């Protein structure tokens, strides 16, 4: 225990001082590795249990190989110099190679324009155990045997009755060997045998219209697969309020619309795990984000108080609930973590959308929009955040637009109208035009205004050569009948324009209320972050042209894709991110637009288009 | 904030020094009250929330009445000098009266010969809240409003989804007032309005034959009602092993026998709460003790590993599980706490039976017996305990005895045979004899041996005038046909005697194994505690006469009634007692009789009767 040695860590090249008897992990920690440089991972807290802190001694000799290392490493690995950093002790100078998989995971999540670093800190850890079989002389219960095999790591083997029910059979099927899944000190599962499947997690953005799922390997943080499907609640109502109204029509309907949300997530779990050749029973943790209505319907919480003024949620805190309590197909003891909500119309999806681009940490004035049937807007000044929600309606999702459609193959997604009023357009996948999706209709309105087909009040100029007046009003033919998939012309009607005006005015006046309350002018805005599928695909110029967004330099706009989904993935892979999400939800001040003085005037003022 | 005063607490008469500004509670605590004398209760930790620390200022004047006190006390009470000890502050000398209900509860549980003091420390606390109603200006979620109304007391309102689901409706039904039930920081229920029902707890001794239930007011610790019923699993097997075998015959049978246990406890909950005019939905905590087989069948844990050598439980730790997960009718968010087990044949009932008479704390050599189909025996030397379990069979419950019966009205419960072999007897409730129960058959065998009808090997003396020999063997007529309820004679057969010999030998040899292992002789035994319904009703002399118990001075025997049930009640009313039960379960060394050298010889040696 005397002597003063040096341990060099590769590939970083950092040299640390060491005393004889210290573990390699201690040397790294005392030498500042883990603070200045990524640290050596140790999910089991340095108890030799998880086998994750493998390092290779390439120069010098460490202390004797321990029992824990013989369990975690093969004889071949040991003779190649592999050791566990938490077990191998210094007895002279060493050079140690730390492979990437033994570093504390910094995980890069990249989704359409958004790149964010997180520390992998999953809610579930797996511990490999080898349990001596029971005998008359050693008749401990199965649970005690497993707890004993985990050594100093405190685990409640009786925390989950369902996991416990499977333990005796699985222990024996696995010949007294396997992996224990632990969540917050609770044994939530046991995977028998020497070959165990990877630990899956599912992140879900439960949108009013679309449900997006991401399957993640919780051991590595890797995204394994992703998929989306239409929210099967749509038949019960297009927007949030009509779904709440449906749920209020009786217990049976409430149960049905709840079931639909659970089924959608179950379906995603099945589809995604099948993509990697596994069962949904391998999903050991699910994270769900959604607006408050989706949140409540998914959890089958009462919605009456949220559908009526003053529109309060039953609960706003983050909720952890057993998957099986909701009837979700996943691992027997697994949990669903549902992100906190902010207020009756600002939900966990908004929290996730703030979390993912780190709006809460940023200096300056940042505006964030998540445009949907409800559009949530956050205004952050040096991290001090206020949010509101405005009823922008489903026009941007193609609803209430005569030839509107969702963003499917053949949907018109961009439009140009030249000075003569002649239209060119693109469609998704270049297929024959079958309708207009959100970005297309936004373009169309902006371009028709620029071309003088619409006046600043949004009224179609009836004597414009390209405007037709039918029994039901004025319309503009975007695509003649011979160019469409359906053999009928695709038109933009006066009513369509009015829908877009209502939608953009809702968004613009919601933004103005925030700016006004904070005394912030357009020129003060450092960045506008636009999240969501629609927001990512729009032409910012068009949105500015119709007055939805302020006319500030274009480089201050950032379209970040499904930030809510990214936030959900972050919270799936990292407990710290969950904590941050909680703090965000707590710290966001909610602005109730219905209580904002002069909001109705603002809304009316924003209905027209900007006059330059 | 200057000055040094004196506060005198009545009726104890103790004077404590006080500084201005201290609360009365602080004065009491700093003055050693609560250590030397029973302290002032403070379930909410002195936050003015629970209103339980009421004291009356009879001399002097305390600081101004706080908001919390106006909530907890009526104007009349306040003008009578009533205050909350945690809120009222010293500003001069005081004399304070502490009523009994404001003292930390010492609870006396008395059940047939066993009196035990516990500190009332229930798992559930109720907190009265008055919540400001939601408005557009104050749109916090219902959960947040309740949490806020509880002040500094940290409670997770989202811990139980089912309780949360009921909150919005109940909050409004109760006009924003009611009581929150909290268990370990989790909101498990909300009781709306100003008049709320008391908080019920149910303690259950789930015996192989009989299920005993005790309904307790968790606010006061009072026993409100008790009842027993036959275990409805009996049709699936009389003893533990045959029930396990039944459960092993397939998933459906396992589910059925599990259901039977749950139903029995549900039935007790319904019956007992009806006795006090309430619904089982008012039961907010249930504690269950039982042998390992009852434990596993109740929880639907796998039993294969317990039915086959080496007979290990799936789990031995205490288990907390939501009642609704088992389908038990009780309060929506309520839990069942199941006591830990020691080994495959030594269960939570044994732990409770050690706990209740405080065997673990006693000095000297204590033997404890819980006689049943399996008899568990503990030997404690200054609190160091070893236990085993012996298969004594159901003879003492009247089974396998020709005219055996359970202890019902008309059962012969004591027998005397005079020197001439002439029999006198008593029956339960003095009803006409209809059979012999356990204590009766034990007496009968002892008395027949004393009268020379049986020899020391237990063989009936065939030429004895009172012994009849029939086709099926020798028998002794205890009650002639004209004196019985059924009009047929009640007899003791040779086979009956053999059953009793097998049973008593199992018990005696189990005891001897413990004594031998510990090197303890009969004369070293300081006390023999006999628990259980049968054990409480037997004549100790008879048990000694046939060699079931050692012949030591009779004052060293103590018959303590249903100690397992008492232990269950203690664990229901006190979290510390649960912790003690855990320690007892951990510390008891289990002796596996099948692995004990020479046990079979011991058993054979004990079959005969003592020759004096």
mmCIF file of C-alpha atoms in Angstrom, chain A residues 260-503:
data_model
loop_
_atom_site.group_PDB
_atom_site.id
_atom_site.type_symbol
_atom_site.label_atom_id
_atom_site.label_comp_id
_atom_site.label_asym_id
_atom_site.label_seq_id
_atom_site.Cartn_x
_atom_site.Cartn_y
_atom_site.Cartn_z
ATOM 1 C CA UNK A 260 -57.610 3.749 -28.873
ATOM 2 C CA UNK A 261 -54.611 5.694 -27.567
ATOM 3 C CA UNK A 262 -53.262 2.675 -25.707
ATOM 4 C CA UNK A 263 -53.807 0.479 -28.754
ATOM 5 C CA UNK A 264 -51.930 2.899 -30.990
ATOM 6 C CA UNK A 265 -48.910 2.812 -28.711
ATOM 7 C CA UNK A 266 -49.223 -0.949 -28.381
ATOM 8 C CA UNK A 267 -49.294 -1.231 -32.160
ATOM 9 C CA UNK A 268 -46.163 0.883 -32.490
ATOM 10 C CA UNK A 269 -44.449 -1.272 -29.875
ATOM 11 C CA UNK A 270 -45.361 -4.428 -31.744
ATOM 12 C CA UNK A 271 -44.385 -3.072 -35.161
ATOM 13 C CA UNK A 272 -41.102 -1.597 -34.020
ATOM 14 C CA UNK A 273 -39.960 -4.566 -31.964
ATOM 15 C CA UNK A 274 -40.861 -6.866 -34.872
ATOM 16 C CA UNK A 275 -38.556 -4.736 -37.050
ATOM 17 C CA UNK A 276 -35.629 -5.798 -34.869
ATOM 18 C CA UNK A 277 -36.840 -9.380 -34.580
ATOM 19 C CA UNK A 278 -38.123 -9.111 -31.007
ATOM 20 C CA UNK A 279 -41.436 -9.126 -29.165
ATOM 21 C CA UNK A 280 -43.050 -6.124 -27.457
ATOM 22 C CA UNK A 281 -42.428 -8.058 -24.242
ATOM 23 C CA UNK A 282 -38.836 -6.888 -24.572
ATOM 24 C CA UNK A 283 -39.811 -3.249 -24.146
ATOM 25 C CA UNK A 284 -38.780 -2.432 -20.598
ATOM 26 C CA UNK A 285 -39.613 1.275 -20.521
ATOM 27 C CA UNK A 286 -41.936 3.546 -22.469
ATOM 28 C CA UNK A 287 -41.933 7.339 -22.468
ATOM 29 C CA UNK A 288 -44.993 9.185 -23.734
ATOM 30 C CA UNK A 289 -45.332 12.880 -24.511
ATOM 31 C CA UNK A 290 -48.549 14.487 -25.613
ATOM 32 C CA UNK A 291 -50.734 17.490 -25.201
ATOM 33 C CA UNK A 292 -52.891 17.507 -22.053
ATOM 34 C CA UNK A 293 -55.882 15.986 -23.833
ATOM 35 C CA UNK A 294 -53.790 13.127 -25.231
ATOM 36 C CA UNK A 295 -52.118 12.770 -21.835
ATOM 37 C CA UNK A 296 -55.458 12.475 -20.023
ATOM 38 C CA UNK A 297 -57.119 10.227 -22.569
ATOM 39 C CA UNK A 298 -54.103 7.923 -22.649
ATOM 40 C CA UNK A 299 -54.105 7.642 -18.849
ATOM 41 C CA UNK A 300 -57.909 7.562 -18.646
ATOM 42 C CA UNK A 301 -57.930 10.568 -16.360
ATOM 43 C CA UNK A 302 -61.154 12.570 -16.078
ATOM 44 C CA UNK A 303 -61.397 15.357 -18.645
ATOM 45 C CA UNK A 304 -64.514 17.261 -17.643
ATOM 46 C CA UNK A 305 -62.582 19.906 -15.698
ATOM 47 C CA UNK A 306 -60.264 20.315 -18.684
ATOM 48 C CA UNK A 307 -63.025 20.649 -21.274
ATOM 49 C CA UNK A 308 -64.810 23.381 -19.328
ATOM 50 C CA UNK A 309 -63.502 26.712 -18.078
ATOM 51 C CA UNK A 310 -61.062 27.121 -16.334
ATOM 52 C CA UNK A 311 -59.671 24.131 -18.260
ATOM 53 C CA UNK A 312 -57.466 22.558 -15.594
ATOM 54 C CA UNK A 313 -55.754 19.194 -15.859
ATOM 55 C CA UNK A 314 -56.424 16.497 -13.272
ATOM 56 C CA UNK A 315 -52.695 16.353 -12.727
ATOM 57 C CA UNK A 316 -49.724 18.017 -14.264
ATOM 58 C CA UNK A 317 -46.822 16.176 -12.669
ATOM 59 C CA UNK A 318 -44.891 13.475 -14.477
ATOM 60 C CA UNK A 319 -46.521 10.092 -13.990
ATOM 61 C CA UNK A 320 -44.933 6.676 -13.783
ATOM 62 C CA UNK A 321 -47.391 3.854 -14.163
ATOM 63 C CA UNK A 322 -47.027 0.141 -14.809
ATOM 64 C CA UNK A 323 -47.573 -0.619 -18.487
ATOM 65 C CA UNK A 324 -49.793 -3.521 -17.578
ATOM 66 C CA UNK A 325 -52.083 -1.241 -15.602
ATOM 67 C CA UNK A 326 -52.873 0.432 -18.914
ATOM 68 C CA UNK A 327 -52.924 -2.855 -20.812
ATOM 69 C CA UNK A 328 -49.874 -1.968 -22.910
ATOM 70 C CA UNK A 329 -48.009 -4.933 -24.347
ATOM 71 C CA UNK A 330 -44.485 -4.711 -22.938
ATOM 72 C CA UNK A 331 -42.210 -6.381 -20.372
ATOM 73 C CA UNK A 332 -44.226 -7.604 -17.348
ATOM 74 C CA UNK A 333 -42.809 -5.220 -14.754
ATOM 75 C CA UNK A 334 -42.173 -2.297 -17.102
ATOM 76 C CA UNK A 335 -43.301 1.271 -16.570
ATOM 77 C CA UNK A 336 -44.636 4.032 -18.752
ATOM 78 C CA UNK A 337 -43.256 7.457 -17.907
ATOM 79 C CA UNK A 338 -45.546 10.257 -19.022
ATOM 80 C CA UNK A 339 -44.000 13.710 -19.189
ATOM 81 C CA UNK A 340 -45.476 16.488 -17.066
ATOM 82 C CA UNK A 341 -47.890 18.982 -18.527
ATOM 83 C CA UNK A 342 -47.867 22.737 -17.990
ATOM 84 C CA UNK A 343 -51.548 23.643 -18.134
ATOM 85 C CA UNK A 344 -54.852 22.634 -19.693
ATOM 86 C CA UNK A 345 -53.631 23.269 -23.237
ATOM 87 C CA UNK A 346 -49.870 23.099 -22.868
ATOM 88 C CA UNK A 347 -48.631 19.581 -22.480
ATOM 89 C CA UNK A 348 -45.677 17.280 -22.228
ATOM 90 C CA UNK A 349 -45.109 17.587 -25.952
ATOM 91 C CA UNK A 350 -44.439 21.266 -25.406
ATOM 92 C CA UNK A 351 -42.082 20.490 -22.537
ATOM 93 C CA UNK A 352 -40.252 18.017 -24.773
ATOM 94 C CA UNK A 353 -40.150 20.583 -27.561
ATOM 95 C CA UNK A 354 -38.494 23.074 -25.195
ATOM 96 C CA UNK A 355 -36.139 20.409 -23.862
ATOM 97 C CA UNK A 356 -34.839 19.107 -27.180
ATOM 98 C CA UNK A 357 -33.419 22.366 -28.610
ATOM 99 C CA UNK A 358 -32.406 23.380 -25.054
ATOM 100 C CA UNK A 359 -34.531 26.538 -25.172
ATOM 101 C CA UNK A 360 -34.489 26.632 -21.360
ATOM 102 C CA UNK A 361 -30.694 26.965 -21.306
ATOM 103 C CA UNK A 362 -30.321 29.563 -24.013
ATOM 104 C CA UNK A 363 -29.457 33.198 -23.586
ATOM 105 C CA UNK A 364 -31.386 35.841 -25.490
ATOM 106 C CA UNK A 365 -34.939 35.934 -26.739
ATOM 107 C CA UNK A 366 -36.096 32.673 -28.273
ATOM 108 C CA UNK A 367 -39.538 31.965 -29.647
ATOM 109 C CA UNK A 368 -40.572 28.359 -30.103
ATOM 110 C CA UNK A 369 -43.614 27.197 -32.078
ATOM 111 C CA UNK A 370 -45.104 23.757 -32.310
ATOM 112 C CA UNK A 371 -47.761 24.192 -34.954
ATOM 113 C CA UNK A 372 -50.670 21.802 -34.979
ATOM 114 C CA UNK A 373 -54.402 21.804 -34.375
ATOM 115 C CA UNK A 374 -53.389 23.587 -31.232
ATOM 116 C CA UNK A 375 -50.245 25.616 -31.578
ATOM 117 C CA UNK A 376 -48.122 26.017 -28.482
ATOM 118 C CA UNK A 377 -45.782 28.962 -28.356
ATOM 119 C CA UNK A 378 -43.014 29.594 -25.865
ATOM 120 C CA UNK A 379 -41.170 32.847 -25.385
ATOM 121 C CA UNK A 380 -37.903 32.459 -23.522
ATOM 122 C CA UNK A 381 -35.828 35.361 -22.270
ATOM 123 C CA UNK A 382 -32.541 33.993 -20.971
ATOM 124 C CA UNK A 383 -34.363 30.809 -19.993
ATOM 125 C CA UNK A 384 -37.311 32.500 -18.286
ATOM 126 C CA UNK A 385 -40.201 31.012 -20.225
ATOM 127 C CA UNK A 386 -43.833 31.885 -20.810
ATOM 128 C CA UNK A 387 -46.049 29.703 -22.957
ATOM 129 C CA UNK A 388 -49.513 29.815 -24.357
ATOM 130 C CA UNK A 389 -51.627 27.724 -26.630
ATOM 131 C CA UNK A 390 -53.807 28.934 -29.450
ATOM 132 C CA UNK A 391 -56.544 27.150 -31.298
ATOM 133 C CA UNK A 392 -55.035 27.272 -34.771
ATOM 134 C CA UNK A 393 -57.338 24.534 -36.019
ATOM 135 C CA UNK A 394 -56.636 21.663 -38.357
ATOM 136 C CA UNK A 395 -56.342 23.670 -41.615
ATOM 137 C CA UNK A 396 -52.582 23.107 -41.782
ATOM 138 C CA UNK A 397 -53.217 19.409 -41.508
ATOM 139 C CA UNK A 398 -55.410 19.642 -44.601
ATOM 140 C CA UNK A 399 -58.734 19.574 -42.801
ATOM 141 C CA UNK A 400 -61.471 22.111 -43.560
ATOM 142 C CA UNK A 401 -59.715 22.876 -46.832
ATOM 143 C CA UNK A 402 -61.827 21.842 -49.863
ATOM 144 C CA UNK A 403 -59.036 19.918 -51.561
ATOM 145 C CA UNK A 404 -56.935 19.637 -48.444
ATOM 146 C CA UNK A 405 -55.089 16.433 -47.646
ATOM 147 C CA UNK A 406 -52.497 15.183 -45.222
ATOM 148 C CA UNK A 407 -48.908 15.045 -46.433
ATOM 149 C CA UNK A 408 -49.287 11.909 -48.519
ATOM 150 C CA UNK A 409 -47.879 10.963 -51.928
ATOM 151 C CA UNK A 410 -49.345 13.291 -54.545
ATOM 152 C CA UNK A 411 -50.088 16.095 -52.098
ATOM 153 C CA UNK A 412 -49.143 19.526 -53.406
ATOM 154 C CA UNK A 413 -46.473 20.676 -50.980
ATOM 155 C CA UNK A 414 -45.151 23.832 -52.626
ATOM 156 C CA UNK A 415 -46.709 26.352 -54.938
ATOM 157 C CA UNK A 416 -45.437 29.267 -57.031
ATOM 158 C CA UNK A 417 -47.722 31.738 -58.742
ATOM 159 C CA UNK A 418 -46.047 34.068 -61.201
ATOM 160 C CA UNK A 419 -46.877 37.692 -61.839
ATOM 161 C CA UNK A 420 -49.474 36.616 -64.375
ATOM 162 C CA UNK A 421 -51.193 34.440 -61.857
ATOM 163 C CA UNK A 422 -49.981 31.245 -63.493
ATOM 164 C CA UNK A 423 -49.271 28.453 -61.066
ATOM 165 C CA UNK A 424 -46.465 25.890 -60.841
ATOM 166 C CA UNK A 425 -46.277 23.375 -58.010
ATOM 167 C CA UNK A 426 -44.525 20.287 -56.684
ATOM 168 C CA UNK A 427 -46.108 17.205 -55.176
ATOM 169 C CA UNK A 428 -44.840 14.747 -52.613
ATOM 170 C CA UNK A 429 -42.893 11.997 -54.408
ATOM 171 C CA UNK A 430 -43.706 13.757 -57.700
ATOM 172 C CA UNK A 431 -46.935 11.804 -57.987
ATOM 173 C CA UNK A 432 -49.908 13.228 -59.891
ATOM 174 C CA UNK A 433 -51.571 15.903 -57.772
ATOM 175 C CA UNK A 434 -54.343 14.590 -55.522
ATOM 176 C CA UNK A 435 -54.804 17.449 -53.076
ATOM 177 C CA UNK A 436 -53.051 20.204 -51.145
ATOM 178 C CA UNK A 437 -51.245 19.650 -47.859
ATOM 179 C CA UNK A 438 -50.403 22.259 -45.219
ATOM 180 C CA UNK A 439 -47.210 23.694 -46.688
ATOM 181 C CA UNK A 440 -48.865 23.786 -50.131
ATOM 182 C CA UNK A 441 -51.892 25.754 -49.015
ATOM 183 C CA UNK A 442 -49.674 28.149 -47.050
ATOM 184 C CA UNK A 443 -47.578 28.746 -50.172
ATOM 185 C CA UNK A 444 -50.658 29.097 -52.334
ATOM 186 C CA UNK A 445 -52.213 31.756 -50.134
ATOM 187 C CA UNK A 446 -48.938 33.689 -49.890
ATOM 188 C CA UNK A 447 -48.383 33.493 -53.624
ATOM 189 C CA UNK A 448 -51.964 34.436 -54.548
ATOM 190 C CA UNK A 449 -51.625 37.459 -52.271
ATOM 191 C CA UNK A 450 -48.325 38.415 -53.916
ATOM 192 C CA UNK A 451 -49.834 37.960 -57.381
ATOM 193 C CA UNK A 452 -52.801 40.162 -56.516
ATOM 194 C CA UNK A 453 -55.358 37.353 -56.676
ATOM 195 C CA UNK A 454 -56.078 38.066 -53.005
ATOM 196 C CA UNK A 455 -56.273 41.533 -51.476
ATOM 197 C CA UNK A 456 -54.782 42.352 -48.063
ATOM 198 C CA UNK A 457 -58.031 41.386 -46.379
ATOM 199 C CA UNK A 458 -57.782 37.944 -47.978
ATOM 200 C CA UNK A 459 -60.675 38.535 -50.340
ATOM 201 C CA UNK A 460 -60.359 37.050 -53.820
ATOM 202 C CA UNK A 461 -60.371 39.687 -56.488
ATOM 203 C CA UNK A 462 -63.494 38.547 -58.339
ATOM 204 C CA UNK A 463 -62.652 40.205 -61.584
ATOM 205 C CA UNK A 464 -59.166 38.659 -61.659
ATOM 206 C CA UNK A 465 -58.943 36.559 -64.830
ATOM 207 C CA UNK A 466 -57.923 33.413 -62.953
ATOM 208 C CA UNK A 467 -60.666 33.604 -60.347
ATOM 209 C CA UNK A 468 -63.829 31.681 -61.063
ATOM 210 C CA UNK A 469 -67.032 32.478 -59.279
ATOM 211 C CA UNK A 470 -69.239 29.447 -58.643
ATOM 212 C CA UNK A 471 -72.486 29.070 -56.775
ATOM 213 C CA UNK A 472 -70.568 28.510 -53.558
ATOM 214 C CA UNK A 473 -68.227 31.438 -53.984
ATOM 215 C CA UNK A 474 -64.948 32.475 -55.591
ATOM 216 C CA UNK A 475 -62.154 29.995 -56.264
ATOM 217 C CA UNK A 476 -58.770 29.806 -57.932
ATOM 218 C CA UNK A 477 -57.834 26.780 -60.020
ATOM 219 C CA UNK A 478 -54.459 25.580 -58.853
ATOM 220 C CA UNK A 479 -54.323 22.478 -61.028
ATOM 221 C CA UNK A 480 -56.594 21.921 -63.997
ATOM 222 C CA UNK A 481 -58.556 18.680 -64.150
ATOM 223 C CA UNK A 482 -56.369 17.051 -66.814
ATOM 224 C CA UNK A 483 -53.314 17.191 -64.509
ATOM 225 C CA UNK A 484 -54.794 15.706 -61.366
ATOM 226 C CA UNK A 485 -54.934 12.168 -60.106
ATOM 227 C CA UNK A 486 -58.690 12.335 -59.636
ATOM 228 C CA UNK A 487 -59.577 13.937 -62.980
ATOM 229 C CA UNK A 488 -61.088 16.958 -61.259
ATOM 230 C CA UNK A 489 -59.475 20.353 -60.867
ATOM 231 C CA UNK A 490 -57.754 21.188 -57.591
ATOM 232 C CA UNK A 491 -58.825 24.612 -56.440
ATOM 233 C CA UNK A 492 -58.241 27.076 -53.623
ATOM 234 C CA UNK A 493 -61.551 28.535 -52.516
ATOM 235 C CA UNK A 494 -62.351 31.766 -50.755
ATOM 236 C CA UNK A 495 -63.382 29.651 -47.777
ATOM 237 C CA UNK A 496 -59.996 27.893 -47.806
ATOM 238 C CA UNK A 497 -58.279 31.264 -47.623
ATOM 239 C CA UNK A 498 -60.464 32.270 -44.695
ATOM 240 C CA UNK A 499 -59.488 29.065 -42.851
ATOM 241 C CA UNK A 500 -55.824 29.863 -43.331
ATOM 242 C CA UNK A 501 -56.407 33.414 -42.170
ATOM 243 C CA UNK A 502 -58.071 32.169 -38.994
ATOM 244 C CA UNK A 503 -55.240 29.728 -38.354
#
